[in-house]
């Protein structure tokens, strides 16, 4: 990491060390939307352990083999450019919450952006990413890449 004084990748317009870093260092987000943002930042900053530790074990992306999963995540992070995150809707709740967002991504110069409605569940005071539903591909000409190749969406049990 070049310096701690860089803008947080979650598009908060705040410096990383005053934004998602606290969550990456172990602080628990009180709102699911903050977990969502900190997961996006973790993808952008190649922090696979954070993605793994905040994914619910019943999530279809969850892999029993953590080393393999970690390698997939690292591969995804290092081959993807994370341009911005836009939160479109956040519905808070006691035990479940949903976040609708647009992630602007590029892979090999191609637009790989997508919109997703994510569901989060609270377990033992921790928000976890439970599942995601793709709303509409907003990328041009690369419509299937995120479904088949990305660590973000690839199912583990196929
Ligand atoms: Zn942030």
mmCIF file with all atom_site columns, N, CA and C in Angstrom, residues 76 101-105 111-116 133-139 146 150 152-153:
data_model
loop_
_atom_site.group_PDB
_atom_site.id
_atom_site.type_symbol
_atom_site.label_atom_id
_atom_site.label_alt_id
_atom_site.label_comp_id
_atom_site.label_asym_id
_atom_site.label_entity_id
_atom_site.label_seq_id
_atom_site.pdbx_PDB_ins_code
_atom_site.Cartn_x
_atom_site.Cartn_y
_atom_site.Cartn_z
_atom_site.occupancy
_atom_site.B_iso_or_equiv
_atom_site.pdbx_formal_charge
_atom_site.auth_seq_id
_atom_site.auth_comp_id
_atom_site.auth_asym_id
_atom_site.auth_atom_id
_atom_site.pdbx_PDB_model_num
ATOM 1  N N  . UNK A 1 76  ? -8.997  -12.334 -8.393  1.00 0.00 ? 76  UNK A N  1
ATOM 2  C CA . UNK A 1 76  ? -10.039 -11.381 -8.774  1.00 0.00 ? 76  UNK A CA 1
ATOM 3  C C  . UNK A 1 76  ? -9.588  -9.948  -8.466  1.00 0.00 ? 76  UNK A C  1
ATOM 4  N N  . UNK A 1 101 ? -26.675 -1.831  -4.722  1.00 0.00 ? 101 UNK A N  1
ATOM 5  C CA . UNK A 1 101 ? -25.526 -1.000  -5.087  1.00 0.00 ? 101 UNK A CA 1
ATOM 6  C C  . UNK A 1 101 ? -25.122 -1.227  -6.531  1.00 0.00 ? 101 UNK A C  1
ATOM 7  N N  . UNK A 1 102 ? -24.355 -0.293  -7.012  1.00 0.00 ? 102 UNK A N  1
ATOM 8  C CA . UNK A 1 102 ? -23.704 -0.474  -8.299  1.00 0.00 ? 102 UNK A CA 1
ATOM 9  C C  . UNK A 1 102 ? -22.202 -0.450  -8.069  1.00 0.00 ? 102 UNK A C  1
ATOM 10 N N  . UNK A 1 103 ? -21.550 -1.510  -8.499  1.00 0.00 ? 103 UNK A N  1
ATOM 11 C CA . UNK A 1 103 ? -20.099 -1.581  -8.413  1.00 0.00 ? 103 UNK A CA 1
ATOM 12 C C  . UNK A 1 103 ? -19.545 -1.331  -9.808  1.00 0.00 ? 103 UNK A C  1
ATOM 13 N N  . UNK A 1 104 ? -18.742 -0.305  -9.934  1.00 0.00 ? 104 UNK A N  1
ATOM 14 C CA . UNK A 1 104 ? -18.116 -0.019  -11.228 1.00 0.00 ? 104 UNK A CA 1
ATOM 15 C C  . UNK A 1 104 ? -16.731 -0.638  -11.256 1.00 0.00 ? 104 UNK A C  1
ATOM 16 N N  . UNK A 1 105 ? -16.603 -1.628  -12.122 1.00 0.00 ? 105 UNK A N  1
ATOM 17 C CA . UNK A 1 105 ? -15.365 -2.404  -12.199 1.00 0.00 ? 105 UNK A CA 1
ATOM 18 C C  . UNK A 1 105 ? -14.884 -2.489  -13.636 1.00 0.00 ? 105 UNK A C  1
ATOM 19 N N  . UNK A 1 111 ? -15.459 -3.027  -19.352 1.00 0.00 ? 111 UNK A N  1
ATOM 20 C CA . UNK A 1 111 ? -16.379 -2.690  -18.280 1.00 0.00 ? 111 UNK A CA 1
ATOM 21 C C  . UNK A 1 111 ? -16.967 -3.974  -17.695 1.00 0.00 ? 111 UNK A C  1
ATOM 22 N N  . UNK A 1 112 ? -16.794 -4.163  -16.412 1.00 0.00 ? 112 UNK A N  1
ATOM 23 C CA . UNK A 1 112 ? -17.330 -5.362  -15.752 1.00 0.00 ? 112 UNK A CA 1
ATOM 24 C C  . UNK A 1 112 ? -18.251 -4.953  -14.599 1.00 0.00 ? 112 UNK A C  1
ATOM 25 N N  . UNK A 1 113 ? -18.887 -3.804  -14.765 1.00 0.00 ? 113 UNK A N  1
ATOM 26 C CA . UNK A 1 113 ? -19.743 -3.272  -13.706 1.00 0.00 ? 113 UNK A CA 1
ATOM 27 C C  . UNK A 1 113 ? -21.013 -4.096  -13.561 1.00 0.00 ? 113 UNK A C  1
ATOM 28 N N  . UNK A 1 114 ? -21.573 -4.048  -12.381 1.00 0.00 ? 114 UNK A N  1
ATOM 29 C CA . UNK A 1 114 ? -22.848 -4.735  -12.174 1.00 0.00 ? 114 UNK A CA 1
ATOM 30 C C  . UNK A 1 114 ? -23.621 -4.069  -11.035 1.00 0.00 ? 114 UNK A C  1
ATOM 31 N N  . UNK A 1 115 ? -24.917 -4.363  -11.010 1.00 0.00 ? 115 UNK A N  1
ATOM 32 C CA . UNK A 1 115 ? -25.749 -3.920  -9.894  1.00 0.00 ? 115 UNK A CA 1
ATOM 33 C C  . UNK A 1 115 ? -26.205 -5.157  -9.137  1.00 0.00 ? 115 UNK A C  1
ATOM 34 N N  . UNK A 1 116 ? -26.236 -5.040  -7.849  1.00 0.00 ? 116 UNK A N  1
ATOM 35 C CA . UNK A 1 116 ? -26.605 -6.187  -7.031  1.00 0.00 ? 116 UNK A CA 1
ATOM 36 C C  . UNK A 1 116 ? -27.445 -5.756  -5.845  1.00 0.00 ? 116 UNK A C  1
ATOM 37 N N  . UNK A 1 133 ? -28.074 -10.863 -5.336  1.00 0.00 ? 133 UNK A N  1
ATOM 38 C CA . UNK A 1 133 ? -28.896 -11.089 -6.519  1.00 0.00 ? 133 UNK A CA 1
ATOM 39 C C  . UNK A 1 133 ? -28.507 -10.022 -7.542  1.00 0.00 ? 133 UNK A C  1
ATOM 40 N N  . UNK A 1 134 ? -28.060 -10.486 -8.704  1.00 0.00 ? 134 UNK A N  1
ATOM 41 C CA . UNK A 1 134 ? -27.669 -9.546  -9.744  1.00 0.00 ? 134 UNK A CA 1
ATOM 42 C C  . UNK A 1 134 ? -28.926 -8.897  -10.314 1.00 0.00 ? 134 UNK A C  1
ATOM 43 N N  . UNK A 1 135 ? -28.928 -7.583  -10.355 1.00 0.00 ? 135 UNK A N  1
ATOM 44 C CA . UNK A 1 135 ? -30.121 -6.894  -10.837 1.00 0.00 ? 135 UNK A CA 1
ATOM 45 C C  . UNK A 1 135 ? -30.069 -6.706  -12.345 1.00 0.00 ? 135 UNK A C  1
ATOM 46 N N  . UNK A 1 136 ? -28.957 -6.209  -12.813 1.00 0.00 ? 136 UNK A N  1
ATOM 47 C CA . UNK A 1 136 ? -28.850 -5.986  -14.249 1.00 0.00 ? 136 UNK A CA 1
ATOM 48 C C  . UNK A 1 136 ? -27.396 -5.695  -14.542 1.00 0.00 ? 136 UNK A C  1
ATOM 49 N N  . UNK A 1 137 ? -26.916 -6.299  -15.589 1.00 0.00 ? 137 UNK A N  1
ATOM 50 C CA . UNK A 1 137 ? -25.536 -6.000  -15.951 1.00 0.00 ? 137 UNK A CA 1
ATOM 51 C C  . UNK A 1 137 ? -25.498 -4.638  -16.616 1.00 0.00 ? 137 UNK A C  1
ATOM 52 N N  . UNK A 1 138 ? -24.637 -3.783  -16.114 1.00 0.00 ? 138 UNK A N  1
ATOM 53 C CA . UNK A 1 138 ? -24.541 -2.464  -16.715 1.00 0.00 ? 138 UNK A CA 1
ATOM 54 C C  . UNK A 1 138 ? -23.285 -2.343  -17.571 1.00 0.00 ? 138 UNK A C  1
ATOM 55 N N  . UNK A 1 139 ? -22.508 -3.410  -17.609 1.00 0.00 ? 139 UNK A N  1
ATOM 56 C CA . UNK A 1 139 ? -21.294 -3.379  -18.419 1.00 0.00 ? 139 UNK A CA 1
ATOM 57 C C  . UNK A 1 139 ? -21.624 -3.650  -19.875 1.00 0.00 ? 139 UNK A C  1
ATOM 58 N N  . UNK A 1 146 ? -18.720 -11.690 -15.071 1.00 0.00 ? 146 UNK A N  1
ATOM 59 C CA . UNK A 1 146 ? -18.810 -11.702 -13.613 1.00 0.00 ? 146 UNK A CA 1
ATOM 60 C C  . UNK A 1 146 ? -19.535 -12.925 -13.090 1.00 0.00 ? 146 UNK A C  1
ATOM 61 N N  . UNK A 1 150 ? -15.650 -14.397 -11.937 1.00 0.00 ? 150 UNK A N  1
ATOM 62 C CA . UNK A 1 150 ? -15.287 -13.586 -10.795 1.00 0.00 ? 150 UNK A CA 1
ATOM 63 C C  . UNK A 1 150 ? -15.430 -14.313 -9.471  1.00 0.00 ? 150 UNK A C  1
ATOM 64 N N  . UNK A 1 152 ? -16.196 -12.877 -6.964  1.00 0.00 ? 152 UNK A N  1
ATOM 65 C CA . UNK A 1 152 ? -17.331 -12.248 -6.292  1.00 0.00 ? 152 UNK A CA 1
ATOM 66 C C  . UNK A 1 152 ? -18.586 -13.102 -6.450  1.00 0.00 ? 152 UNK A C  1
ATOM 67 N N  . UNK A 1 153 ? -18.748 -13.702 -7.640  1.00 0.00 ? 153 UNK A N  1
ATOM 68 C CA . UNK A 1 153 ? -20.009 -14.385 -7.893  1.00 0.00 ? 153 UNK A CA 1
ATOM 69 C C  . UNK A 1 153 ? -19.914 -15.863 -8.207  1.00 0.00 ? 153 UNK A C  1
#
